[in-house]
């Protein structure tokens, strides 16, 4: 046979410290990447864009001065302002004629261009709606034209010199103008190298800072949690006095409050459970002692083997089996495994039948159990469960009614419901205990009148049954006057 066992493989979870360090490191790396991308990788790109934008700005300024009497002077001013060189041509009969220029002393290219190169730039601009931007690189060692057929023969400049050339063609007063603007692009490689060193330092410092910060933060967050875990472990081994503290953070304080509440509840349940075991063992031991005692008497003493003694043994056995039944019922109700089997029956009739069980008690112990009803009350419910409810309520009333020995059972009809109530003249229940009496294992006092059979679980079974029927129920009680336990069921429609 092949038996497969599912191991309880514990999922490995990562601690707050590791997660925080990882998260902060990831964030730092992201920030560093963005800095590297923008400040180092794209530095040259942004710089060149800025330069071309400046040339465009200068061009627009120059256009505003077109037609001015002192146009040449204005041109020089604009060129000085932007540290650029400018040449302005008119095109007449396919001939370029220079009308003005400004050479402000920057490393200029446009003043060294051959006519063929000038026309080549003009052509490119003309093909591009009158606007052409060119990043022009000089390689003095080479006389080969660049990729656009442009080359600068005889211009001697350092090999890695690069200029931004802006070419524009426009019309002014019916005349075609052709303008060249030139700005030197300083090499950014040295700046990039400086930035790279700076970046390495920034990266190292930021990463160390992130780790330090994460460790500190995780310590601050994890410490109260670790303290709570330690106390929770003590709680798990039965030390319910643990007092959880959650200073510092709202969430941790809420967790501590919840755990404190849970600890109090567990302690109370534990206490009640111990009490229940004591009660049940007492309730089990008493009939067992009786059965054993009577059995021995009947075995050892001649003439005691009579029907009366056998009846005692039978009664005690009944008491025992009812106790065991009640325990089973309660556990089934609590586990939700007890099924409700609804049927139509007359609640008045059922109550009357239940009263018959108390005949002996009435006859031998002087109890007076009064029953009044408004008449037939047909309900649709689990008959045997409702019987148990009535039985438990009457049992309790008999148990606690005190010296008056009087119990009253009423069935009152309303428009669409019926209410059954059981009154007694007993000690009553203190107001602050009215809620708790429905809890399993709960007893107001430890004295138990054993005039009738009772398991000590009665009200929790009553509560379980009535709640599973969705019925209303309750208790009214006045200390020293008595108690009234009641429940209501909807009347079955004919
Ligand atoms: P028990 O077997 O102890 O009666 P129950 O669950 O039936 O168990 O009742 C819980 C507690 O409620 C009782 O211990 C008792 O203190 C209180 N109680 C129940 N019914 C009455 C009543 N009719 N009069 C006074 N106290 C009652």
Short mmCIF file of C-alpha atoms and ligand atoms in Angstrom, two decimals:
data_model
loop_
_atom_site.label_atom_id
_atom_site.label_comp_id
_atom_site.label_asym_id
_atom_site.label_seq_id
_atom_site.Cartn_x
_atom_site.Cartn_y
_atom_site.Cartn_z
CA UNK A 1 0.00 0.00 0.00
CA UNK A 2 1.25 3.37 -0.87
CA UNK A 3 0.70 5.90 1.86
CA UNK A 4 1.48 9.48 1.09
CA UNK A 5 2.00 11.78 4.01
CA UNK A 6 1.57 15.46 3.76
CA UNK A 7 4.43 16.98 5.69
CA UNK A 8 3.72 20.11 7.62
CA UNK A 9 6.32 22.01 5.62
CA UNK A 10 6.64 25.31 7.41
CA UNK A 11 6.73 28.21 5.02
CA UNK A 12 9.92 30.17 5.55
CA UNK A 13 9.07 33.74 6.28
CA UNK A 14 11.40 36.67 6.14
CA UNK A 15 11.87 38.89 9.17
CA UNK A 16 11.05 42.60 9.28
CA UNK A 17 14.76 43.50 9.42
CA UNK A 18 15.65 41.63 6.21
CA UNK A 19 12.56 42.99 4.42
CA UNK A 20 13.27 46.57 5.47
CA UNK A 21 16.93 46.36 4.46
CA UNK A 22 15.96 44.82 1.12
CA UNK A 23 13.27 47.45 0.51
CA UNK A 24 15.49 50.39 1.40
CA UNK A 25 18.37 48.99 -0.64
CA UNK A 26 16.11 48.53 -3.62
CA UNK A 27 14.86 52.09 -3.24
CA UNK A 28 18.40 53.47 -2.93
CA UNK A 29 19.54 51.55 -6.01
CA UNK A 30 16.56 52.95 -7.92
CA UNK A 31 17.39 56.51 -6.83
CA UNK A 32 21.04 55.99 -7.79
CA UNK A 33 20.03 54.61 -11.18
CA UNK A 34 17.87 57.68 -11.84
CA UNK A 35 20.74 59.99 -10.80
CA UNK A 36 23.19 58.07 -13.02
CA UNK A 37 20.81 58.11 -15.97
CA UNK A 38 19.97 61.80 -15.80
CA UNK A 39 23.23 63.24 -14.56
CA UNK A 40 25.83 61.06 -16.28
CA UNK A 41 24.37 59.05 -19.09
CA UNK A 42 22.13 61.76 -20.54
CA UNK A 43 24.24 64.76 -19.54
CA UNK A 44 25.65 65.33 -23.04
CA UNK A 45 22.20 64.89 -24.58
CA UNK A 46 20.58 67.46 -22.25
CA UNK A 47 23.48 69.87 -22.71
CA UNK A 48 23.21 69.76 -26.51
CA UNK A 49 19.45 70.17 -26.38
CA UNK A 50 19.91 73.26 -24.24
CA UNK A 51 22.45 74.68 -26.71
CA UNK A 52 20.17 74.19 -29.73
CA UNK A 53 17.29 75.71 -27.75
CA UNK A 54 19.47 78.74 -27.03
CA UNK A 55 20.32 79.08 -30.74
CA UNK A 56 16.62 78.97 -31.57
CA UNK A 57 15.97 81.68 -28.99
CA UNK A 58 18.73 83.84 -30.50
CA UNK A 59 17.29 83.30 -33.97
CA UNK A 60 13.84 84.49 -32.85
CA UNK A 61 15.42 87.57 -31.22
CA UNK A 62 17.30 88.36 -34.44
CA UNK A 63 14.09 88.12 -36.45
CA UNK A 64 12.47 90.77 -34.24
CA UNK A 65 15.27 93.17 -35.26
CA UNK A 66 14.89 92.59 -39.00
CA UNK A 67 14.40 95.91 -40.78
CA UNK A 68 15.89 97.91 -37.88
CA UNK A 69 18.22 100.67 -39.00
CA UNK A 70 20.86 99.41 -36.54
CA UNK A 71 20.28 95.79 -37.42
CA UNK A 72 23.99 94.95 -37.49
CA UNK A 73 24.49 96.42 -34.01
CA UNK A 74 21.50 94.47 -32.68
CA UNK A 75 22.88 91.33 -34.26
CA UNK A 76 26.19 91.73 -32.45
CA UNK A 77 24.36 92.35 -29.16
CA UNK A 78 22.33 89.16 -29.54
CA UNK A 79 25.47 87.20 -30.46
CA UNK A 80 27.33 88.57 -27.43
CA UNK A 81 24.41 87.84 -25.14
CA UNK A 82 24.40 84.19 -26.18
CA UNK A 83 28.12 83.83 -26.94
CA UNK A 84 27.45 82.72 -30.49
CA UNK A 85 28.45 83.53 -34.05
CA UNK A 86 25.85 84.56 -36.61
CA UNK A 87 25.86 85.08 -40.38
CA UNK A 88 22.88 86.46 -42.29
CA UNK A 89 22.56 86.08 -46.09
CA UNK A 90 20.00 87.07 -48.66
CA UNK A 91 19.42 84.85 -51.65
CA UNK A 92 19.12 86.82 -54.84
CA UNK A 93 19.08 85.06 -58.19
CA UNK A 94 20.31 81.88 -56.54
CA UNK A 95 23.29 83.85 -55.22
CA UNK A 96 23.99 84.14 -51.49
CA UNK A 97 24.94 87.61 -50.38
CA UNK A 98 26.05 88.19 -46.79
CA UNK A 99 24.15 91.15 -45.29
CA UNK A 100 25.42 91.03 -41.72
CA UNK A 101 27.47 88.91 -39.37
CA UNK A 102 28.63 88.74 -35.78
CA UNK A 103 31.76 86.92 -34.73
CA UNK A 104 32.04 87.24 -30.98
CA UNK A 105 35.25 85.29 -30.74
CA UNK A 106 33.98 81.85 -29.79
CA UNK A 107 35.55 78.94 -31.67
CA UNK A 108 33.40 79.50 -34.71
CA UNK A 109 32.87 77.24 -37.73
CA UNK A 110 30.38 79.13 -39.81
CA UNK A 111 32.92 81.80 -40.71
CA UNK A 112 35.17 79.13 -42.25
CA UNK A 113 32.69 77.38 -44.46
CA UNK A 114 33.22 77.01 -48.18
CA UNK A 115 30.39 78.14 -50.47
CA UNK A 116 29.60 74.56 -51.41
CA UNK A 117 29.21 73.72 -47.75
CA UNK A 118 27.01 76.78 -47.25
CA UNK A 119 24.74 75.64 -50.06
CA UNK A 120 24.72 72.14 -48.68
CA UNK A 121 23.39 73.50 -45.35
CA UNK A 122 20.90 75.69 -47.20
CA UNK A 123 19.69 72.67 -49.13
CA UNK A 124 19.18 70.65 -45.97
CA UNK A 125 17.20 73.48 -44.38
CA UNK A 126 15.13 73.98 -47.52
CA UNK A 127 14.26 70.28 -47.51
CA UNK A 128 13.22 70.54 -43.85
CA UNK A 129 10.75 73.44 -44.02
CA UNK A 130 13.48 76.04 -43.62
CA UNK A 131 14.93 74.70 -40.41
CA UNK A 132 17.99 72.53 -39.94
CA UNK A 133 20.01 71.80 -36.77
CA UNK A 134 23.41 70.22 -37.19
CA UNK A 135 25.89 68.91 -34.67
CA UNK A 136 29.07 69.54 -36.58
CA UNK A 137 32.26 67.74 -35.65
CA UNK A 138 35.62 68.68 -37.11
CA UNK A 139 38.22 66.16 -37.78
CA UNK A 140 41.12 68.20 -39.08
CA UNK A 141 43.08 65.09 -39.83
CA UNK A 142 40.47 63.92 -42.24
CA UNK A 143 39.39 65.53 -45.43
CA UNK A 144 36.57 63.07 -45.86
CA UNK A 145 33.09 64.55 -45.84
CA UNK A 146 30.85 63.62 -42.91
CA UNK A 147 27.66 61.59 -43.31
CA UNK A 148 25.79 64.52 -44.82
CA UNK A 149 28.47 65.34 -47.32
CA UNK A 150 29.75 68.18 -45.19
CA UNK A 151 33.42 68.66 -44.59
CA UNK A 152 35.54 71.59 -43.63
CA UNK A 153 38.74 71.65 -45.54
CA UNK A 154 41.51 73.73 -44.07
CA UNK A 155 39.89 74.41 -40.73
CA UNK A 156 42.44 73.65 -38.03
CA UNK A 157 40.84 72.97 -34.69
CA UNK A 158 41.35 70.32 -32.03
CA UNK A 159 40.12 67.02 -33.34
CA UNK A 160 37.28 66.58 -30.81
CA UNK A 161 35.78 70.05 -31.28
CA UNK A 162 32.05 70.00 -31.77
CA UNK A 163 29.73 72.90 -32.61
CA UNK A 164 25.99 73.28 -32.70
CA UNK A 165 24.95 74.84 -36.01
CA UNK A 166 21.47 76.16 -36.51
CA UNK A 167 20.33 76.93 -40.07
CA UNK A 168 17.09 78.83 -40.80
CA UNK A 169 15.53 80.08 -44.04
CA UNK A 170 12.83 82.74 -43.84
CA UNK A 171 11.10 85.42 -45.87
CA UNK A 172 11.18 89.07 -44.94
CA UNK A 173 9.43 91.73 -47.05
CA UNK A 174 9.39 89.40 -50.05
CA UNK A 175 13.06 88.65 -49.72
CA UNK A 176 14.50 85.23 -48.87
CA UNK A 177 16.93 85.21 -45.96
CA UNK A 178 19.29 82.50 -44.87
CA UNK A 179 20.75 82.63 -41.35
CA UNK A 180 23.45 80.57 -39.69
CA UNK A 181 23.94 80.46 -35.93
CA UNK A 182 26.89 78.70 -34.32
CA UNK A 183 27.61 77.84 -30.71
CA UNK A 184 30.54 75.85 -29.47
CA UNK A 185 29.66 72.65 -27.61
CA UNK A 186 32.19 72.34 -24.81
CA UNK A 187 33.35 68.79 -24.25
CA UNK A 188 31.38 67.26 -21.33
CA UNK A 189 33.64 64.24 -20.88
CA UNK A 190 35.66 65.95 -18.13
CA UNK A 191 32.48 66.95 -16.33
CA UNK A 192 31.15 63.41 -16.70
CA UNK A 193 34.36 62.02 -15.20
CA UNK A 194 34.00 64.34 -12.20
CA UNK A 195 30.36 63.42 -11.85
CA UNK A 196 31.23 59.73 -12.04
CA UNK A 197 33.60 60.01 -9.08
CA UNK A 198 31.00 62.00 -7.22
CA UNK A 199 28.40 59.41 -8.10
CA UNK A 200 30.50 56.55 -6.69
CA UNK A 201 30.86 58.42 -3.41
CA UNK A 202 27.17 59.25 -3.34
CA UNK A 203 26.30 55.61 -4.03
CA UNK A 204 28.55 54.25 -1.27
CA UNK A 205 27.29 56.79 1.26
CA UNK A 206 23.64 56.30 0.32
CA UNK A 207 23.87 52.48 0.45
CA UNK A 208 25.60 52.54 3.86
CA UNK A 209 23.03 55.07 5.10
CA UNK A 210 20.16 52.93 3.82
CA UNK A 211 21.46 49.81 5.58
CA UNK A 212 22.02 51.71 8.82
CA UNK A 213 18.63 53.33 8.64
CA UNK A 214 16.91 50.01 7.88
CA UNK A 215 18.65 48.28 10.77
CA UNK A 216 17.67 51.07 13.17
CA UNK A 217 14.10 51.20 11.90
CA UNK A 218 13.63 47.43 12.05
CA UNK A 219 15.02 47.43 15.57
CA UNK A 220 12.52 50.08 16.63
CA UNK A 221 9.62 48.22 14.98
CA UNK A 222 10.67 44.67 15.76
CA UNK A 223 11.55 45.17 19.43
CA UNK A 224 8.00 45.57 20.77
CA UNK A 225 6.86 42.71 18.49
CA UNK A 226 9.61 40.45 19.84
CA UNK A 227 8.56 41.34 23.40
CA UNK A 228 4.92 40.53 22.55
CA UNK A 229 5.96 37.20 20.95
CA UNK A 230 7.86 36.26 24.12
CA UNK A 231 4.82 36.94 26.26
CA UNK A 232 2.52 35.16 23.79
CA UNK A 233 4.74 32.06 24.16
CA UNK A 234 4.20 32.20 27.91
CA UNK A 235 0.47 32.50 27.23
CA UNK A 236 0.63 29.40 25.02
CA UNK A 237 2.04 27.34 27.89
CA UNK A 238 -0.75 28.42 30.23
CA UNK A 239 0.60 31.54 31.88
CA UNK A 240 -2.42 33.79 31.50
CA UNK A 241 -1.04 36.60 33.65
CA UNK A 242 1.02 37.92 30.73
CA UNK A 243 0.43 41.66 30.30
CA UNK A 244 1.09 42.74 26.73
CA UNK A 245 2.45 46.22 26.22
CA UNK A 246 2.35 48.02 22.91
CA UNK A 247 4.01 51.35 23.44
CA UNK A 248 4.99 53.46 20.50
CA UNK A 249 2.77 52.45 17.60
CA UNK A 250 -0.97 52.35 17.24
CA UNK A 251 -0.98 49.02 15.38
CA UNK A 252 1.23 47.34 17.97
CA UNK A 253 -0.85 48.80 20.80
CA UNK A 254 -3.99 47.41 19.15
CA UNK A 255 -2.31 44.00 18.83
CA UNK A 256 -1.30 44.16 22.51
CA UNK A 257 -4.87 45.13 23.51
CA UNK A 258 -6.30 42.25 21.46
CA UNK A 259 -3.86 39.81 23.03
CA UNK A 260 -4.66 41.11 26.51
CA UNK A 261 -8.34 40.62 25.77
CA UNK A 262 -7.67 37.11 24.39
CA UNK A 263 -5.56 36.26 27.46
CA UNK A 264 -8.37 37.36 29.79
CA UNK A 265 -10.92 35.36 27.79
CA UNK A 266 -8.72 32.25 27.71
CA UNK A 267 -8.10 32.58 31.44
CA UNK A 268 -11.86 32.86 32.10
CA UNK A 269 -12.64 29.89 29.82
CA UNK A 270 -9.87 27.89 31.42
CA UNK A 271 -11.27 28.68 34.84
CA UNK A 272 -14.82 27.74 33.78
CA UNK A 273 -13.58 24.58 32.10
CA UNK A 274 -11.83 23.48 35.28
CA UNK A 275 -15.01 24.25 37.17
CA UNK A 276 -17.02 22.22 34.66
CA UNK A 277 -14.73 19.24 35.07
CA UNK A 278 -15.11 19.54 38.83
CA UNK A 279 -18.91 19.79 38.49
CA UNK A 280 -19.19 16.97 36.00
CA UNK A 281 -16.93 14.69 37.97
CA UNK A 282 -19.03 15.47 41.01
CA UNK A 283 -22.22 14.78 39.07
CA UNK A 284 -20.76 11.56 37.68
CA UNK A 285 -19.30 10.39 40.94
CA UNK A 286 -22.52 10.77 42.98
CA UNK A 287 -24.67 8.36 40.93
CA UNK A 288 -21.74 6.00 40.51
CA UNK A 289 -21.20 5.89 44.28
CA UNK A 290 -24.91 5.24 44.75
CA UNK A 291 -24.94 2.47 42.14
CA UNK A 292 -21.85 0.84 43.61
CA UNK A 293 -23.16 1.20 47.21
CA UNK A 294 -26.58 -0.22 46.43
CA UNK A 295 -25.04 -3.02 44.39
CA UNK A 296 -22.78 -4.00 47.27
CA UNK A 297 -25.66 -3.85 49.78
CA UNK A 298 -27.75 -6.09 47.55
CA UNK A 299 -24.86 -8.52 47.14
CA UNK A 300 -23.81 -8.67 50.80
CA UNK A 301 -26.93 -8.18 52.88
CA UNK A 302 -29.58 -10.85 52.55
CA UNK A 303 -33.03 -9.42 52.02
CA UNK A 304 -31.79 -6.15 50.48
CA UNK A 305 -31.98 -7.54 46.99
CA UNK A 306 -35.39 -5.95 46.50
CA UNK A 307 -37.20 -4.01 43.77
CA UNK A 308 -36.82 -0.69 45.64
CA UNK A 309 -33.02 -0.91 45.67
CA UNK A 310 -32.96 -2.00 42.04
CA UNK A 311 -35.08 1.09 41.26
CA UNK A 312 -32.46 3.31 42.93
CA UNK A 313 -29.79 1.78 40.72
CA UNK A 314 -32.00 2.28 37.63
CA UNK A 315 -32.71 5.93 38.61
CA UNK A 316 -29.06 6.71 39.10
CA UNK A 317 -28.18 5.03 35.82
CA UNK A 318 -30.81 7.22 34.11
CA UNK A 319 -29.29 10.28 35.76
CA UNK A 320 -25.87 9.27 34.45
CA UNK A 321 -27.04 8.60 30.91
CA UNK A 322 -28.91 11.94 30.80
CA UNK A 323 -25.75 13.73 31.88
CA UNK A 324 -23.76 12.01 29.14
CA UNK A 325 -26.53 12.85 26.62
CA UNK A 326 -26.48 16.50 27.60
CA UNK A 327 -22.71 16.68 27.21
CA UNK A 328 -22.97 15.12 23.77
CA UNK A 329 -25.80 17.44 22.77
CA UNK A 330 -23.88 20.49 23.84
CA UNK A 331 -20.76 19.50 21.97
CA UNK A 332 -22.84 18.73 18.85
CA UNK A 333 -24.66 22.08 19.10
CA UNK A 334 -21.41 23.92 19.54
CA UNK A 335 -19.77 22.08 16.68
CA UNK A 336 -22.85 22.77 14.53
CA UNK A 337 -23.24 19.09 13.67
CA UNK A 338 -26.67 18.66 15.30
CA UNK A 339 -29.27 18.82 12.55
CA UNK A 340 -32.64 20.45 13.12
CA UNK A 341 -35.47 18.27 11.95
CA UNK A 342 -38.50 20.51 11.80
CA UNK A 343 -42.03 19.20 12.14
CA UNK A 344 -45.41 20.64 12.91
CA UNK A 345 -46.56 20.13 16.51
CA UNK A 346 -48.61 21.75 19.22
CA UNK A 347 -46.34 23.46 21.76
CA UNK A 348 -49.12 23.47 24.38
CA UNK A 349 -49.57 19.74 23.99
CA UNK A 350 -45.82 19.14 24.23
CA UNK A 351 -45.57 21.24 27.38
CA UNK A 352 -48.47 19.39 28.93
CA UNK A 353 -46.70 16.08 28.17
CA UNK A 354 -43.51 17.36 29.75
CA UNK A 355 -45.39 18.26 32.94
CA UNK A 356 -46.28 14.58 33.36
CA UNK A 357 -42.63 13.86 34.12
CA UNK A 358 -42.94 15.96 37.25
CA UNK A 359 -45.85 14.00 38.72
CA UNK A 360 -43.63 12.04 41.11
CA UNK A 361 -41.90 15.22 42.22
CA UNK A 362 -45.22 16.89 42.86
CA UNK A 363 -46.52 13.90 44.76
CA UNK A 364 -43.43 13.14 46.88
CA UNK A 365 -41.77 16.51 47.42
CA UNK A 366 -44.71 18.86 47.55
CA UNK A 367 -43.85 20.89 44.43
CA UNK A 368 -46.66 22.84 42.76
CA UNK A 369 -46.17 23.20 39.06
CA UNK A 370 -48.95 25.33 37.55
CA UNK A 371 -49.61 25.39 33.84
CA UNK A 372 -51.72 27.95 32.01
CA UNK A 373 -52.13 28.27 28.29
CA UNK A 374 -54.11 30.32 25.73
CA UNK A 375 -54.81 27.11 23.82
CA UNK A 376 -53.40 25.28 20.85
CA UNK A 377 -50.10 26.68 19.57
CA UNK A 378 -48.90 25.03 16.39
CA UNK A 379 -45.27 25.61 15.61
CA UNK A 380 -42.83 24.21 13.10
CA UNK A 381 -39.63 23.25 14.91
CA UNK A 382 -37.51 20.32 16.04
CA UNK A 383 -39.88 18.71 18.52
CA UNK A 384 -37.31 16.82 20.58
CA UNK A 385 -35.06 19.86 20.83
CA UNK A 386 -37.89 22.12 21.98
CA UNK A 387 -38.87 19.42 24.49
CA UNK A 388 -35.34 19.60 25.84
CA UNK A 389 -35.61 23.40 26.16
CA UNK A 390 -38.89 23.20 28.10
CA UNK A 391 -37.52 20.44 30.24
CA UNK A 392 -34.33 22.31 31.08
CA UNK A 393 -36.20 25.53 31.93
CA UNK A 394 -38.66 23.71 34.22
CA UNK A 395 -35.81 21.73 35.79
CA UNK A 396 -33.99 24.94 36.58
CA UNK A 397 -37.12 26.56 37.99
CA UNK A 398 -37.67 23.52 40.21
CA UNK A 399 -34.01 23.54 41.24
CA UNK A 400 -33.93 27.21 42.14
CA UNK A 401 -37.49 28.04 43.21
CA UNK A 402 -36.68 27.90 46.88
CA UNK A 403 -39.02 27.20 49.74
CA UNK A 404 -42.24 28.14 47.97
CA UNK A 405 -41.77 25.00 45.84
CA UNK A 406 -43.90 26.78 43.21
CA UNK A 407 -43.24 26.91 39.50
CA UNK A 408 -45.56 28.49 36.88
CA UNK A 409 -45.53 27.68 33.21
CA UNK A 410 -47.43 29.97 30.78
CA UNK A 411 -48.15 29.68 27.10
CA UNK A 412 -49.31 32.97 25.64
CA UNK A 413 -50.48 33.42 22.07
CA UNK A 414 -49.77 36.55 20.06
CA UNK A 415 -50.74 37.46 16.52
CA UNK A 416 -48.07 35.42 14.83
CA UNK A 417 -46.02 33.96 17.65
CA UNK A 418 -46.28 32.00 20.86
CA UNK A 419 -44.37 32.72 24.04
CA UNK A 420 -43.58 30.08 26.66
CA UNK A 421 -42.41 31.33 30.04
CA UNK A 422 -41.37 29.54 33.20
CA UNK A 423 -41.58 31.52 36.47
CA UNK A 424 -40.23 30.63 39.88
CA UNK A 425 -40.13 32.31 43.29
CA UNK A 426 -36.48 31.59 43.91
CA UNK A 427 -33.49 33.66 44.87
CA UNK A 428 -33.35 35.28 41.46
CA UNK A 429 -30.19 36.07 39.55
CA UNK A 430 -27.98 39.14 40.14
CA UNK A 431 -28.34 41.61 37.26
CA UNK A 432 -24.63 41.43 36.42
CA UNK A 433 -24.84 37.65 36.00
CA UNK A 434 -27.85 37.63 33.65
CA UNK A 435 -25.62 37.59 30.59
CA UNK A 436 -23.20 34.96 31.85
CA UNK A 437 -25.71 32.30 32.90
CA UNK A 438 -26.16 31.39 29.22
CA UNK A 439 -22.45 30.65 28.88
CA UNK A 440 -21.35 27.07 28.94
CA UNK A 441 -19.94 25.97 32.28
CA UNK A 442 -21.31 29.00 34.10
CA UNK A 443 -22.94 28.76 37.51
CA UNK A 444 -23.93 31.64 39.78
CA UNK A 445 -23.28 29.59 42.90
CA UNK A 446 -21.79 26.20 43.42
CA UNK A 447 -24.69 24.73 45.47
CA UNK A 448 -26.69 22.34 43.36
CA UNK A 449 -30.09 21.13 44.42
CA UNK A 450 -30.34 17.56 43.27
CA UNK A 451 -34.09 17.22 43.76
CA UNK A 452 -34.36 16.67 40.02
CA UNK A 453 -31.97 15.47 37.38
CA UNK A 454 -29.75 18.27 36.04
CA UNK A 455 -26.50 18.25 34.15
CA UNK A 456 -25.34 21.79 34.85
CA UNK A 457 -25.22 22.56 31.14
CA UNK A 458 -28.92 23.30 30.82
CA UNK A 459 -28.96 26.98 29.76
CA UNK A 460 -26.11 26.69 27.28
CA UNK A 461 -28.04 23.83 25.60
CA UNK A 462 -31.22 25.97 25.69
CA UNK A 463 -29.33 28.87 24.11
CA UNK A 464 -27.78 26.62 21.44
CA UNK A 465 -31.15 25.09 20.47
CA UNK A 466 -33.08 28.38 20.42
CA UNK A 467 -30.39 30.17 18.45
CA UNK A 468 -30.26 27.35 15.91
CA UNK A 469 -34.04 27.91 15.49
CA UNK A 470 -33.55 31.68 15.19
CA UNK A 471 -35.91 32.08 18.18
CA UNK A 472 -36.07 35.00 20.61
CA UNK A 473 -35.36 34.13 24.24
CA UNK A 474 -34.46 35.80 27.50
CA UNK A 475 -34.69 36.05 31.24
CA UNK A 476 -36.15 38.58 33.66
CA UNK A 477 -35.06 38.20 37.23
CA UNK A 478 -35.22 40.09 40.50
CA UNK A 479 -33.06 39.05 43.41
CA UNK A 480 -35.12 37.64 46.27
CA UNK A 481 -38.30 37.65 44.12
CA UNK A 482 -37.73 35.08 41.38
CA UNK A 483 -36.93 34.56 37.74
CA UNK A 484 -38.88 34.29 34.50
CA UNK A 485 -37.21 32.43 31.62
CA UNK A 486 -38.99 32.71 28.25
CA UNK A 487 -38.70 31.95 24.58
CA UNK A 488 -40.82 32.68 21.51
CA UNK A 489 -41.51 30.70 18.35
CA UNK A 490 -43.39 31.81 15.25
CA UNK A 491 -46.84 30.25 14.92
CA UNK A 492 -47.11 27.90 11.98
CA UNK A 493 -49.45 29.17 9.26
CA UNK A 494 -52.38 26.83 8.78
P1 LIG B 1 -27.25 24.44 36.34
O1 LIG B 1 -27.23 22.98 36.19
O2 LIG B 1 -26.16 24.98 37.19
O3 LIG B 1 -28.60 24.92 36.68
P2 LIG B 1 -27.73 25.92 33.92
O4 LIG B 1 -26.92 26.15 32.69
O5 LIG B 1 -29.07 25.39 33.71
O6 LIG B 1 -26.88 25.02 34.87
O7 LIG B 1 -27.83 27.29 34.64
C1 LIG B 1 -26.73 28.14 34.80
C2 LIG B 1 -26.84 28.98 36.06
O8 LIG B 1 -27.92 29.90 35.91
C3 LIG B 1 -27.21 28.19 37.25
O9 LIG B 1 -26.06 27.64 37.89
C4 LIG B 1 -27.89 29.18 38.13
O10 LIG B 1 -26.94 29.90 38.87
C5 LIG B 1 -28.55 30.10 37.15
N1 LIG B 1 -29.98 29.79 37.00
C6 LIG B 1 -30.53 29.07 36.00
N2 LIG B 1 -31.88 29.00 36.15
C7 LIG B 1 -32.17 29.70 37.27
C8 LIG B 1 -33.38 30.01 37.98
N3 LIG B 1 -34.57 29.59 37.54
N4 LIG B 1 -33.29 30.76 39.11
C9 LIG B 1 -32.10 31.21 39.54
N5 LIG B 1 -30.92 30.95 38.93
C10 LIG B 1 -30.95 30.21 37.81
#
